[in-house]
Coordinates of C-alpha atoms in Angstrom, one line a residue:
Chain E
M1 CA -15.1 -130.8 -115.3
A2 CA -15.0 -133.2 -112.4
K3 CA -11.7 -134.6 -111.2
V4 CA -11.7 -138.2 -109.6
P5 CA -8.7 -139.7 -107.5
V6 CA -7.1 -143.1 -108.9
Q7 CA -4.9 -144.8 -107.0
F8 CA -3.3 -148.3 -108.6
T9 CA 0.0 -150.5 -108.4
L10 CA 1.6 -149.9 -112.2
N11 CA 4.7 -152.4 -112.0
G12 CA 5.5 -152.6 -108.7
S13 CA 5.1 -148.8 -108.0
E14 CA 2.4 -147.1 -106.1
K15 CA 0.6 -144.5 -108.5
A16 CA -2.1 -141.9 -107.4
E17 CA -3.3 -139.2 -109.9
F18 CA -6.5 -136.8 -110.0
I19 CA -7.9 -137.6 -113.4
D20 CA -11.3 -136.2 -115.3
S21 CA -14.1 -138.8 -114.5
G22 CA -14.4 -140.7 -118.0
T23 CA -10.5 -140.7 -118.9
T24 CA -9.7 -144.0 -120.3
L25 CA -6.9 -146.1 -118.6
L26 CA -4.8 -145.8 -122.1
N27 CA -5.2 -141.9 -121.5
A28 CA -4.1 -141.7 -118.2
L29 CA -0.7 -144.3 -118.1
R30 CA 0.1 -142.1 -121.2
D31 CA -0.9 -139.0 -120.4
K32 CA -0.6 -138.6 -116.9
I33 CA 1.7 -141.0 -115.4
G34 CA 4.0 -140.8 -118.6
D35 CA 4.1 -144.7 -118.8
T36 CA 3.9 -144.7 -123.1
S37 CA 4.3 -148.3 -123.8
P38 CA 0.5 -149.3 -123.9
K39 CA -0.5 -147.3 -127.6
G40 CA -3.8 -145.9 -129.1
G41 CA -4.2 -147.5 -132.4
C42 CA -8.1 -147.4 -132.5
H43 CA -9.0 -146.3 -129.0
Q44 CA -12.0 -148.5 -129.5
G45 CA -11.0 -152.3 -128.8
T46 CA -10.2 -153.6 -132.2
C47 CA -6.3 -153.3 -132.2
G48 CA -4.9 -154.6 -129.2
A49 CA -2.1 -152.0 -129.2
C50 CA -3.2 -150.7 -125.9
S51 CA -3.2 -154.5 -124.0
V52 CA -2.1 -154.3 -120.2
I53 CA -2.3 -157.1 -117.6
I54 CA -4.9 -155.9 -114.9
D55 CA -4.6 -158.1 -112.0
G56 CA -3.5 -160.7 -113.9
E57 CA -5.8 -160.6 -116.7
L58 CA -5.2 -159.2 -120.3
R59 CA -7.3 -155.9 -120.6
L60 CA -7.7 -153.5 -123.5
S61 CA -6.7 -150.4 -121.6
C62 CA -8.7 -147.7 -124.6
L63 CA -11.7 -149.4 -123.5
M64 CA -11.5 -149.5 -119.4
L65 CA -11.9 -146.2 -117.4
A66 CA -9.4 -145.2 -115.4
E67 CA -11.5 -144.8 -112.3
T68 CA -12.3 -148.2 -112.2
C69 CA -8.9 -149.4 -111.7
N70 CA -8.8 -148.3 -108.2
G71 CA -6.7 -150.7 -105.8
A72 CA -5.4 -152.6 -109.0
T73 CA -2.3 -154.3 -110.0
I74 CA -1.3 -153.4 -113.3
T75 CA 1.3 -154.0 -115.7
T76 CA 2.6 -152.7 -118.6
T77 CA 5.2 -153.8 -121.2
S78 CA 7.6 -151.0 -119.8
G79 CA 7.8 -152.7 -116.6
L80 CA 8.7 -156.3 -117.4
A81 CA 12.6 -156.1 -117.8
V82 CA 14.1 -156.3 -113.8
G83 CA 17.3 -155.0 -113.3
G84 CA 17.8 -154.1 -116.9
V85 CA 17.1 -158.0 -118.0
L86 CA 14.7 -158.4 -120.6
H87 CA 11.9 -160.9 -119.9
P88 CA 12.2 -164.0 -122.0
L89 CA 9.2 -163.0 -124.1
Q90 CA 11.0 -159.3 -125.0
R91 CA 14.0 -161.8 -125.5
A92 CA 12.8 -163.9 -127.9
F93 CA 11.1 -161.0 -129.6
L94 CA 14.2 -159.6 -130.1
D95 CA 16.1 -162.4 -131.1
T96 CA 13.6 -163.9 -133.9
F97 CA 12.5 -160.8 -135.4
A98 CA 9.3 -160.6 -134.4
T99 CA 9.3 -156.3 -134.4
Q100 CA 9.0 -154.6 -137.6
C101 CA 7.7 -151.1 -136.6
G102 CA 7.2 -151.9 -133.1
F103 CA 3.6 -150.2 -132.5
C104 CA 2.0 -153.7 -132.1
T105 CA 4.8 -155.0 -130.0
P106 CA 3.9 -154.0 -126.4
G107 CA 0.5 -155.1 -126.9
M108 CA 1.5 -158.6 -128.2
I109 CA 4.1 -159.0 -125.3
M110 CA 1.4 -158.4 -123.0
A111 CA -1.3 -160.7 -124.4
A112 CA 1.6 -163.4 -124.8
K113 CA 2.8 -162.9 -121.1
V114 CA -0.8 -163.8 -119.9
L115 CA -0.9 -166.8 -122.0
L116 CA 2.6 -168.3 -120.7
D117 CA 1.6 -167.4 -116.8
H118 CA -1.7 -169.5 -117.7
T119 CA -0.4 -172.0 -119.6
P120 CA 3.5 -172.0 -119.8
N121 CA 3.8 -174.6 -122.6
P122 CA 1.4 -173.5 -125.5
S123 CA 0.8 -175.2 -128.3
R124 CA 0.8 -173.4 -131.6
E125 CA -3.2 -172.8 -131.8
D126 CA -2.7 -172.0 -128.3
V127 CA -0.6 -168.9 -129.1
V128 CA -2.5 -168.3 -132.2
E129 CA -5.7 -168.0 -130.0
A130 CA -4.1 -165.7 -127.7
L131 CA -3.0 -163.3 -130.2
S132 CA -6.1 -163.2 -132.0
G133 CA -7.0 -159.7 -130.4
N134 CA -4.1 -158.1 -131.3
I135 CA -3.3 -156.7 -134.7
C136 CA 0.1 -156.7 -136.5
R137 CA 0.5 -154.8 -139.7
C138 CA 4.2 -155.3 -140.4
T139 CA 5.9 -158.7 -139.8
G140 CA 3.2 -161.1 -140.6
Y141 CA 1.9 -162.9 -137.7
E142 CA 4.5 -165.9 -138.3
P143 CA 7.8 -164.7 -136.7
I144 CA 5.6 -162.9 -133.8
I145 CA 3.9 -166.8 -133.4
R146 CA 7.7 -168.3 -133.4
A147 CA 8.7 -165.7 -130.8
V148 CA 6.4 -166.8 -128.0
L149 CA 7.0 -170.6 -128.8
A150 CA 10.5 -169.8 -128.2
A151 CA 9.9 -168.0 -125.1
A152 CA 7.8 -170.7 -123.9
R153 CA 10.7 -173.6 -124.7
A154 CA 13.0 -171.0 -123.0
N155 CA 11.1 -171.7 -119.9
P156 CA 13.3 -174.5 -118.0
Q157 CA 10.4 -175.7 -116.5
N158 CA 9.5 -176.9 -120.1
A159 CA 12.6 -178.6 -120.2
A160 CA 12.8 -182.2 -121.7
Chain T
M1 CA 20.3 -168.8 -146.4
E2 CA 21.5 -170.3 -149.4
L3 CA 23.8 -168.4 -152.1
R4 CA 23.8 -170.2 -155.3
K5 CA 27.6 -169.1 -156.4
S6 CA 27.0 -170.6 -159.9
Y7 CA 25.3 -167.6 -161.2
F8 CA 27.1 -164.6 -162.5
A9 CA 30.0 -166.4 -161.1
D10 CA 32.1 -164.1 -163.8
V11 CA 31.1 -160.9 -162.1
R12 CA 30.4 -161.5 -158.4
K13 CA 33.1 -161.4 -155.7
D14 CA 31.6 -163.3 -152.7
D15 CA 33.7 -161.4 -150.1
L16 CA 30.4 -160.9 -148.2
H17 CA 30.4 -160.3 -144.6
E18 CA 26.9 -158.9 -143.8
I19 CA 24.6 -161.0 -146.2
G20 CA 23.4 -164.2 -144.9
Q21 CA 24.2 -162.9 -141.4
P22 CA 21.7 -162.3 -139.0
R23 CA 22.6 -159.0 -137.5
P24 CA 20.3 -157.2 -134.8
R25 CA 17.9 -154.6 -135.2
S26 CA 19.3 -151.4 -133.9
D27 CA 15.5 -150.2 -133.3
S28 CA 14.1 -153.9 -131.8
P29 CA 15.4 -153.3 -127.9
G30 CA 13.3 -150.2 -127.6
H31 CA 10.2 -151.8 -129.2
V32 CA 10.4 -154.9 -127.0
T33 CA 10.7 -152.6 -123.8
G34 CA 8.1 -149.9 -125.1
R35 CA 10.7 -147.6 -124.7
T36 CA 10.9 -146.9 -128.4
A37 CA 9.5 -142.9 -128.6
Y38 CA 6.7 -142.3 -131.4
F39 CA 5.3 -139.1 -132.2
A40 CA 2.0 -139.5 -129.9
D41 CA 4.5 -140.4 -127.0
R42 CA 5.5 -136.6 -126.8
N43 CA 3.2 -134.5 -124.2
F44 CA 3.3 -131.3 -123.5
P45 CA 1.9 -129.2 -120.7
G46 CA -0.8 -126.8 -122.0
M47 CA -1.4 -129.2 -125.8
L48 CA -4.1 -128.3 -127.7
H49 CA -6.2 -130.9 -129.5
L50 CA -6.9 -130.4 -133.1
K51 CA -9.9 -131.8 -134.8
M52 CA -11.0 -130.9 -138.3
V53 CA -14.6 -130.0 -139.9
R54 CA -15.0 -132.0 -142.6
S55 CA -17.3 -131.9 -146.1
P56 CA -19.7 -134.0 -146.0
H57 CA -20.2 -134.0 -149.7
H58 CA -18.2 -135.2 -153.0
H59 CA -18.3 -131.8 -154.5
A60 CA -20.3 -128.7 -153.4
R61 CA -19.7 -124.6 -153.4
I62 CA -19.3 -123.4 -149.7
R63 CA -21.6 -120.6 -149.5
S64 CA -20.6 -119.3 -146.1
I65 CA -19.2 -120.4 -143.1
D66 CA -20.2 -120.1 -139.4
T67 CA -17.9 -120.4 -136.8
S68 CA -19.0 -118.3 -133.9
E69 CA -21.0 -121.2 -132.1
A70 CA -18.1 -123.0 -132.0
E71 CA -15.8 -120.0 -130.7
K72 CA -18.0 -119.8 -127.9
H73 CA -17.6 -123.4 -126.6
P74 CA -16.3 -123.9 -123.7
G75 CA -12.4 -124.9 -123.8
V76 CA -12.1 -123.6 -127.4
I77 CA -9.2 -121.5 -127.8
K78 CA -9.1 -121.0 -132.1
V79 CA -11.1 -121.7 -135.1
L80 CA -9.1 -121.7 -138.0
T81 CA -10.2 -121.1 -141.7
A82 CA -8.8 -120.9 -145.1
K83 CA -7.8 -117.1 -144.9
D84 CA -5.9 -118.2 -141.6
V85 CA -3.5 -120.0 -143.9
P86 CA -0.8 -117.9 -145.8
H87 CA -0.3 -120.1 -148.8
N88 CA -3.5 -121.8 -148.8
V89 CA -3.1 -123.5 -152.1
Y90 CA -0.4 -126.2 -152.4
T91 CA 0.6 -129.0 -154.4
I92 CA 3.3 -131.8 -152.8
L93 CA 5.6 -131.9 -155.9
I94 CA 5.8 -128.2 -156.6
L95 CA 9.2 -129.1 -154.8
I96 CA 10.3 -131.0 -158.2
Q97 CA 8.3 -128.6 -160.4
V98 CA 5.2 -130.4 -160.9
G99 CA 2.6 -128.2 -160.6
P100 CA 0.2 -126.7 -160.6
E101 CA -0.7 -125.9 -157.2
D102 CA -4.3 -127.6 -157.0
E103 CA -5.2 -128.5 -153.1
T104 CA -6.4 -126.5 -150.3
V105 CA -4.8 -127.0 -146.8
L106 CA -8.5 -125.7 -145.8
A107 CA -11.6 -125.6 -148.2
D108 CA -11.7 -122.2 -149.5
G109 CA -15.2 -121.6 -151.6
K110 CA -15.5 -125.3 -152.8
V111 CA -15.1 -129.1 -151.7
R112 CA -14.4 -131.8 -154.0
W113 CA -14.1 -134.9 -151.6
K114 CA -16.6 -136.1 -148.8
G115 CA -13.9 -135.6 -145.7
E116 CA -12.3 -132.6 -146.8
A117 CA -10.9 -130.6 -144.5
V118 CA -12.8 -127.4 -144.2
V119 CA -12.4 -125.5 -140.6
A120 CA -9.6 -126.5 -137.8
V121 CA -10.9 -126.2 -134.2
L122 CA -8.2 -126.1 -131.8
A123 CA -9.3 -126.5 -127.8
E124 CA -8.0 -127.8 -124.4
T125 CA -9.6 -130.8 -124.7
E126 CA -10.1 -133.6 -127.7
R127 CA -13.9 -133.7 -126.5
A128 CA -13.8 -129.9 -126.5
A129 CA -12.6 -129.8 -130.0
Q130 CA -15.2 -132.6 -131.5
E131 CA -18.0 -130.8 -129.6
A132 CA -17.0 -127.3 -131.2
A133 CA -16.5 -128.6 -134.6
A134 CA -19.6 -130.2 -134.6
K135 CA -21.0 -126.4 -133.9
V136 CA -19.4 -125.0 -137.0
K137 CA -22.2 -124.1 -139.7
V138 CA -21.1 -124.8 -143.5
D139 CA -23.7 -123.8 -145.6
Y140 CA -23.2 -125.7 -149.0
E141 CA -24.6 -126.4 -152.6
V142 CA -24.3 -129.2 -153.4
L143 CA -23.0 -129.7 -157.0
P144 CA -22.8 -132.5 -159.3
A145 CA -19.9 -135.4 -158.7
V146 CA -17.9 -137.9 -160.8
F147 CA -16.5 -141.1 -159.5
D148 CA -15.5 -143.1 -162.3
M149 CA -12.2 -141.9 -164.4
E150 CA -14.0 -143.2 -168.1
E151 CA -17.1 -141.3 -166.7
A152 CA -14.5 -138.3 -165.8
L153 CA -12.6 -138.2 -168.9
K154 CA -16.2 -138.1 -171.1
P155 CA -16.9 -134.4 -172.6
G156 CA -19.3 -132.6 -170.0
A157 CA -18.4 -134.3 -167.1
P158 CA -18.3 -132.0 -164.0
I159 CA -14.8 -130.5 -163.7
V160 CA -13.4 -131.7 -160.5
N161 CA -10.9 -129.3 -159.8
E162 CA -10.5 -125.8 -161.9
Y163 CA -6.9 -125.4 -161.3
H164 CA -6.4 -128.2 -164.0
G165 CA -9.2 -127.4 -165.9
Q166 CA -9.6 -130.6 -167.3
N167 CA -10.1 -133.9 -165.5
Y168 CA -7.0 -135.3 -166.1
Y169 CA -3.0 -134.1 -165.5
L170 CA -1.8 -132.4 -168.4
Y171 CA 1.8 -133.4 -168.8
D172 CA 4.3 -131.9 -171.2
S173 CA 3.4 -135.0 -173.6
G174 CA -0.3 -134.2 -173.5
A175 CA -3.3 -135.6 -171.9
C176 CA -1.4 -138.7 -170.9
R177 CA 2.3 -140.4 -170.4
K178 CA 3.3 -141.8 -173.7
V179 CA 5.8 -144.9 -175.0
R180 CA 6.1 -145.4 -178.7
F181 CA 8.1 -148.5 -179.6
G182 CA 8.0 -150.3 -182.8
D183 CA 4.7 -150.6 -185.2
V184 CA 1.6 -152.0 -182.8
E185 CA -0.6 -152.2 -185.5
A186 CA 1.6 -153.8 -187.6
G187 CA 2.3 -156.1 -184.5
F188 CA -1.0 -156.9 -184.4
A189 CA -1.5 -157.8 -187.9
Q190 CA 1.1 -160.4 -188.3
A191 CA 0.0 -162.0 -184.6
D192 CA -1.8 -165.4 -184.9
H193 CA -4.0 -164.0 -181.4
V194 CA -4.6 -160.6 -180.2
L195 CA -5.8 -160.8 -176.7
E196 CA -8.0 -157.3 -174.9
Q197 CA -8.6 -157.6 -171.7
S198 CA -9.3 -155.0 -169.3
Y199 CA -8.5 -155.2 -165.3
Q200 CA -9.7 -152.7 -162.5
S201 CA -8.7 -152.3 -158.5
S202 CA -10.3 -150.5 -155.8
P203 CA -8.3 -148.2 -153.4
I204 CA -6.5 -149.9 -150.9
E205 CA -5.7 -148.0 -147.6
H206 CA -2.5 -148.6 -146.1
A207 CA -4.2 -149.2 -142.3
P208 CA -1.2 -148.4 -140.2
T209 CA -1.6 -149.5 -136.4
E210 CA -0.3 -145.9 -135.6
T211 CA -2.7 -143.4 -137.3
T212 CA -1.0 -140.2 -138.8
G213 CA 0.0 -137.0 -136.7
C214 CA 1.8 -134.8 -135.4
V215 CA 2.8 -133.2 -132.1
V216 CA 4.0 -129.6 -132.2
A217 CA 5.5 -127.7 -129.8
P218 CA 6.8 -123.8 -129.8
E219 CA 10.2 -123.3 -128.8
G220 CA 11.4 -120.0 -126.9
N221 CA 13.2 -119.1 -130.1
D222 CA 10.2 -118.3 -132.3
R223 CA 10.9 -121.7 -133.4
F224 CA 8.3 -124.7 -134.1
T225 CA 9.7 -128.7 -133.2
C226 CA 7.6 -131.0 -134.8
H227 CA 7.2 -134.2 -134.1
T228 CA 5.9 -136.5 -136.7
N229 CA 5.4 -139.7 -138.4
T230 CA 5.9 -138.6 -141.8
Q231 CA 7.9 -140.7 -144.3
A232 CA 8.6 -137.8 -146.1
M233 CA 10.6 -135.7 -143.9
F234 CA 12.0 -133.2 -146.2
F235 CA 8.8 -132.8 -148.4
T236 CA 7.1 -131.8 -145.5
L237 CA 9.4 -129.4 -144.2
D238 CA 9.9 -127.6 -147.4
N239 CA 6.0 -127.4 -148.0
T240 CA 5.5 -126.3 -144.6
S241 CA 8.0 -123.6 -145.1
I242 CA 6.0 -122.9 -148.3
I243 CA 2.4 -122.8 -146.9
L244 CA 3.1 -121.1 -144.0
Q245 CA 5.4 -118.3 -145.7
M246 CA 8.1 -119.3 -143.1
P247 CA 11.8 -119.9 -143.4
G248 CA 12.8 -123.5 -142.9
S249 CA 15.1 -122.5 -140.4
K250 CA 11.9 -121.9 -138.2
L251 CA 11.0 -125.2 -138.3
H252 CA 12.5 -127.9 -136.3
F253 CA 11.0 -132.0 -137.6
V254 CA 12.0 -134.6 -135.4
G255 CA 10.4 -138.2 -136.9
G256 CA 12.4 -141.2 -138.2
T257 CA 10.0 -143.6 -136.0
V258 CA 7.0 -144.4 -137.5
G259 CA 4.4 -147.0 -136.6
G260 CA 3.8 -148.4 -139.7
G261 CA 3.6 -146.5 -143.0
F262 CA 3.7 -148.8 -146.3
G263 CA 3.3 -145.2 -148.6
G264 CA 0.6 -143.9 -146.5
K265 CA 2.1 -141.3 -144.8
V266 CA 4.0 -139.6 -147.6
D267 CA 1.5 -136.9 -148.1
V268 CA 1.8 -133.1 -146.4
I269 CA -1.6 -133.0 -144.2
V270 CA -1.4 -132.9 -140.3
E271 CA 1.8 -130.6 -140.1
P272 CA 1.0 -127.3 -141.6
I273 CA -2.1 -127.1 -140.0
A274 CA -1.1 -127.7 -136.6
I275 CA 2.1 -125.4 -136.3
L276 CA 0.3 -122.6 -137.9
G277 CA -2.4 -123.5 -134.6
A278 CA 0.7 -123.1 -132.4
K279 CA 1.8 -120.3 -134.2
L280 CA -1.5 -118.7 -133.7
T281 CA -1.7 -119.7 -130.2
G282 CA 1.4 -119.8 -128.8
R283 CA 0.6 -123.6 -127.5
P284 CA 1.7 -127.0 -128.0
V285 CA -1.1 -128.6 -130.5
C286 CA -1.4 -132.2 -131.2
F287 CA -3.1 -133.2 -134.5
I288 CA -3.9 -137.2 -134.3
Y289 CA -5.8 -138.5 -136.9
S290 CA -9.0 -141.1 -135.3
R291 CA -8.6 -144.7 -136.7
E292 CA -12.1 -143.3 -138.8
E293 CA -9.9 -140.8 -140.3
E294 CA -7.2 -143.1 -141.0
M295 CA -9.3 -145.4 -142.9
Q296 CA -11.8 -142.5 -144.6
I297 CA -9.2 -139.6 -145.1
S298 CA -5.7 -140.3 -145.5
S299 CA -4.8 -141.4 -149.1
P300 CA -5.3 -145.0 -149.8
R301 CA -3.6 -146.2 -152.9
A302 CA -5.0 -145.4 -156.3
A303 CA -8.1 -147.2 -158.2
E304 CA -6.7 -148.2 -161.1
K305 CA -8.1 -149.4 -164.9
V306 CA -5.6 -151.0 -167.0
V307 CA -6.2 -151.9 -170.4
I308 CA -3.8 -154.3 -172.0
K309 CA -4.4 -155.5 -175.9
D310 CA -1.6 -158.4 -176.9
G311 CA -0.2 -160.3 -179.9
V312 CA 1.2 -163.6 -179.2
M313 CA 2.2 -166.1 -181.7
K314 CA 1.5 -169.7 -181.4
D315 CA 5.2 -170.5 -180.6
G316 CA 4.9 -168.1 -177.6
R317 CA 6.3 -164.6 -178.7
I318 CA 4.5 -161.6 -177.5
V319 CA 4.6 -159.5 -180.9
A320 CA 2.8 -156.5 -179.8
R321 CA 1.7 -155.1 -176.2
K322 CA -0.7 -151.8 -176.1
V323 CA -1.7 -150.8 -172.3
T324 CA -4.0 -147.8 -171.8
G325 CA -3.5 -147.4 -167.8
Y326 CA -6.1 -144.9 -166.0
T327 CA -5.0 -143.9 -162.4
D328 CA -7.5 -142.4 -160.2
A329 CA -6.0 -139.6 -158.2
G330 CA -9.4 -138.5 -156.8
A331 CA -9.7 -134.9 -156.2
Y332 CA -6.4 -133.8 -156.0
S333 CA -3.0 -134.4 -157.2
R334 CA -0.7 -135.5 -154.4
H335 CA 1.7 -137.9 -155.6
S336 CA -0.1 -139.8 -158.6
P337 CA 1.0 -137.7 -161.7
Y338 CA 4.1 -139.3 -160.7
G339 CA 2.4 -142.7 -160.1
A340 CA 0.7 -142.7 -163.4
Q341 CA 4.0 -141.8 -165.1
K342 CA 5.5 -144.7 -163.3
G343 CA 3.4 -147.2 -164.6
A344 CA 3.9 -145.9 -168.3
G345 CA 7.6 -146.2 -167.2
H346 CA 7.1 -149.8 -166.1
Y347 CA 4.8 -151.2 -168.9
P348 CA 5.2 -153.6 -170.7
G349 CA 7.0 -155.3 -167.6
P350 CA 10.1 -157.3 -167.8
Y351 CA 9.5 -158.8 -171.0
T352 CA 11.2 -157.9 -174.7
V353 CA 8.3 -157.4 -177.1
P354 CA 9.2 -155.7 -180.5
N355 CA 6.1 -153.6 -181.0
V356 CA 4.5 -151.6 -177.7
W357 CA 2.1 -148.6 -177.4
I358 CA 1.5 -147.0 -173.9
D359 CA -1.0 -144.4 -172.5
T360 CA -1.1 -143.7 -168.9
Y361 CA -3.4 -141.2 -167.5
C362 CA -3.7 -139.3 -164.1
V363 CA -7.2 -138.9 -163.7
Y364 CA -9.5 -136.6 -161.3
T365 CA -12.7 -138.0 -159.7
N366 CA -14.7 -136.9 -156.7
R367 CA -13.0 -139.5 -154.7
T368 CA -10.5 -139.3 -151.4
P369 CA -7.2 -138.1 -152.9
S370 CA -4.9 -140.8 -153.5
S371 CA -1.0 -141.2 -153.5
A372 CA 1.6 -143.6 -152.8
M373 CA 1.7 -147.0 -151.3
R374 CA 3.9 -150.2 -151.9
G375 CA 5.3 -150.4 -155.2
F376 CA 3.8 -146.9 -156.0
G377 CA 2.1 -146.9 -159.5
V378 CA 3.4 -150.6 -160.0
T379 CA 1.6 -152.9 -158.5
I380 CA -1.4 -153.0 -160.1
G381 CA 0.1 -152.9 -163.2
D382 CA 1.9 -155.8 -162.4
F383 CA -1.0 -157.6 -161.4
A384 CA -3.0 -156.8 -164.6
L385 CA 0.4 -158.1 -166.7
E386 CA 1.0 -161.2 -164.8
V387 CA -2.9 -162.3 -165.0
Q388 CA -2.8 -161.3 -168.8
M389 CA 0.6 -163.5 -169.3
D390 CA -1.4 -166.3 -167.7
K391 CA -4.1 -165.9 -170.2
L392 CA -1.9 -165.7 -173.2
A393 CA -0.3 -168.9 -172.0
R394 CA -3.8 -170.4 -171.8
L395 CA -5.0 -169.3 -175.5
I396 CA -2.0 -170.7 -177.1
G397 CA -1.8 -174.0 -174.7
M398 CA 1.7 -173.3 -173.4
D399 CA 2.8 -173.6 -170.0
P400 CA 2.6 -170.3 -168.1
L401 CA 6.2 -170.0 -166.6
E402 CA 7.7 -171.5 -169.9
F403 CA 5.8 -169.0 -171.7
R404 CA 7.2 -166.3 -169.8
F405 CA 11.0 -167.9 -170.2
I406 CA 10.4 -167.2 -174.0
N407 CA 9.3 -163.3 -173.5
A408 CA 11.6 -162.5 -170.6
Y409 CA 14.2 -159.7 -171.1
R410 CA 17.8 -160.4 -171.7
D411 CA 20.5 -158.2 -170.9
G412 CA 21.3 -156.3 -174.1
D413 CA 17.7 -156.6 -175.4
M414 CA 16.4 -152.3 -176.4
K415 CA 13.2 -152.0 -173.7
A416 CA 10.2 -150.1 -175.1
H417 CA 11.7 -147.0 -173.5
R418 CA 15.2 -147.2 -175.3
Q419 CA 17.2 -148.6 -172.4
P420 CA 19.5 -151.4 -173.2
T421 CA 18.6 -154.1 -170.6
E422 CA 21.3 -154.6 -168.4
G423 CA 21.4 -157.0 -165.0
A424 CA 18.2 -158.9 -165.6
A425 CA 18.6 -162.0 -164.2
L426 CA 15.2 -162.9 -164.7
I427 CA 15.7 -166.1 -166.4
E428 CA 17.9 -167.3 -163.3
C429 CA 15.1 -166.2 -160.9
M430 CA 12.4 -167.9 -162.7
Q431 CA 15.1 -171.3 -162.8
E432 CA 15.5 -170.9 -159.2
A433 CA 11.7 -170.6 -158.9
A434 CA 10.6 -173.3 -160.9
R435 CA 13.3 -175.8 -158.4
V436 CA 11.8 -174.4 -155.4
A437 CA 8.1 -174.7 -156.7
N438 CA 9.0 -178.2 -157.9
W439 CA 7.2 -176.7 -161.6
P440 CA 8.5 -179.3 -164.3
V441 CA 10.0 -176.9 -167.0
A442 CA 11.3 -178.4 -170.2
E443 CA 15.6 -178.5 -170.2
K444 CA 16.3 -176.0 -172.9
Y445 CA 14.3 -173.2 -170.6
M446 CA 16.3 -174.1 -167.4
A447 CA 19.8 -173.7 -169.8
M448 CA 18.7 -170.5 -170.8
S449 CA 20.5 -167.5 -169.5
S450 CA 20.0 -163.6 -168.9
Y451 CA 23.4 -162.4 -170.8
K452 CA 23.4 -161.5 -174.0
N453 CA 22.8 -163.6 -176.5
G454 CA 22.1 -166.3 -173.6
A455 CA 20.2 -169.1 -175.6

């Protein structure tokens, strides 16, 4: 099978790989580059576990061909903590018990990050809408919604 | 959290250091940073992908299997059939002497449910494995199938599983698990009302976000390391040892992190065949269910039918309860004989009834084999019992909660299984529930106690 080159920025680092044409971004990230934080739950775009951020937009990496991501800037959950300091969303998920098995968590955090990047002070309805493409089978959604709202409240810009 | 210290004041210590205190979960930092390692996060160079050829029929004899085209498909390394599996017929609970062995790792001569594994294909890529699997030719003679438990129990029904010889699990107690306590017919004769109702449930899929699977790596020392999301590590290790006729010391199982289980990952299905593939090819192997396989192939909670006949007095006392429970095991036992037995142990519910008769059957049909799920063997029974309790209360014109206070078991009450009740606390739970739900309950019930002779 023909190999094609792909090159993109992942969590601030330049990445370049030769991949089989038709490889999904999810498989390229996990199997080629070794970032296993995006998860494969359905491989058909319905569970949200593979969510990543591409050029600021939330994307399902199981439905993206890696070769269409040339030149893109990609963020995954493994790249959120800077210098060992957790991102406010990670901190909030941790503090408010918003994880159980953890398999949906990276995708949830990606979806929540895109929300807060665009809407720093979201309503509960905004959070529900933003997470509506991500399936959690364990905790129920309430702790996750509370975590996202807590992360928004922790943002100093939202004080008072 | 509020601790009601008035309850059981004579036995409680209240030197609690952990209960009521939030404590960080040890696994959560890994979850929020994406560092938690699930089985599928292990990747080994040269790893092969395993895909199954599955039965398109509910019940069929296999006349022949032709794997020649599949073997020639580019990227295919190995094709496995029943003859490659050292001990192909197994049953999970044989470890605790619950036999007979009744299930094949790869179908041998017959398939008993739609989706049953027939041939395993190992290839360089997932795509090659899938394409080659489609080239395996299996010649089937379709047989009559049975999908309904009561139909399966009728004389002349197609026999689903020859290892049992009849369409129910034969317990040492006979065709069903039995509980006999008092005289249930005398209880019905004495009752003011008799109510018989039947309750049914469909199979329920656990639908974990992470599908069932494993990744196997052959080690240099003739051992095999299996990264798996099983919820039953030692069942899996020991059954794999039996199926592959390999000492357990050759098998290194790594688990612990499960991306959602809910009881759906307790069967031993993917690991033995993946390890066999690794052994016969000398290569790492991954066998990961697709979402479709997770929904269609993995064991669901069993379909159940529960028939409850109760005799009740106008004053609210249940004087007789007869329960007949049917658990649909599907084509193979897996954990269902235990589940059906657990149902027998669970009825007549947390109530003191002087006359009880319970029969629970584990029935074989040509449906997807069922197995454990949260509240294994009791959840559907509880649904049936509690709906029945509401109906009985309505029948005699009594508040449903007060009706439960009258029948709730107390410490010291003899249960139908001849175990005295201990530490019941049901009355106290209902009292708290009534308070929290603001459900009006007469003062005499709020003054009751679970203690022996407690009003």
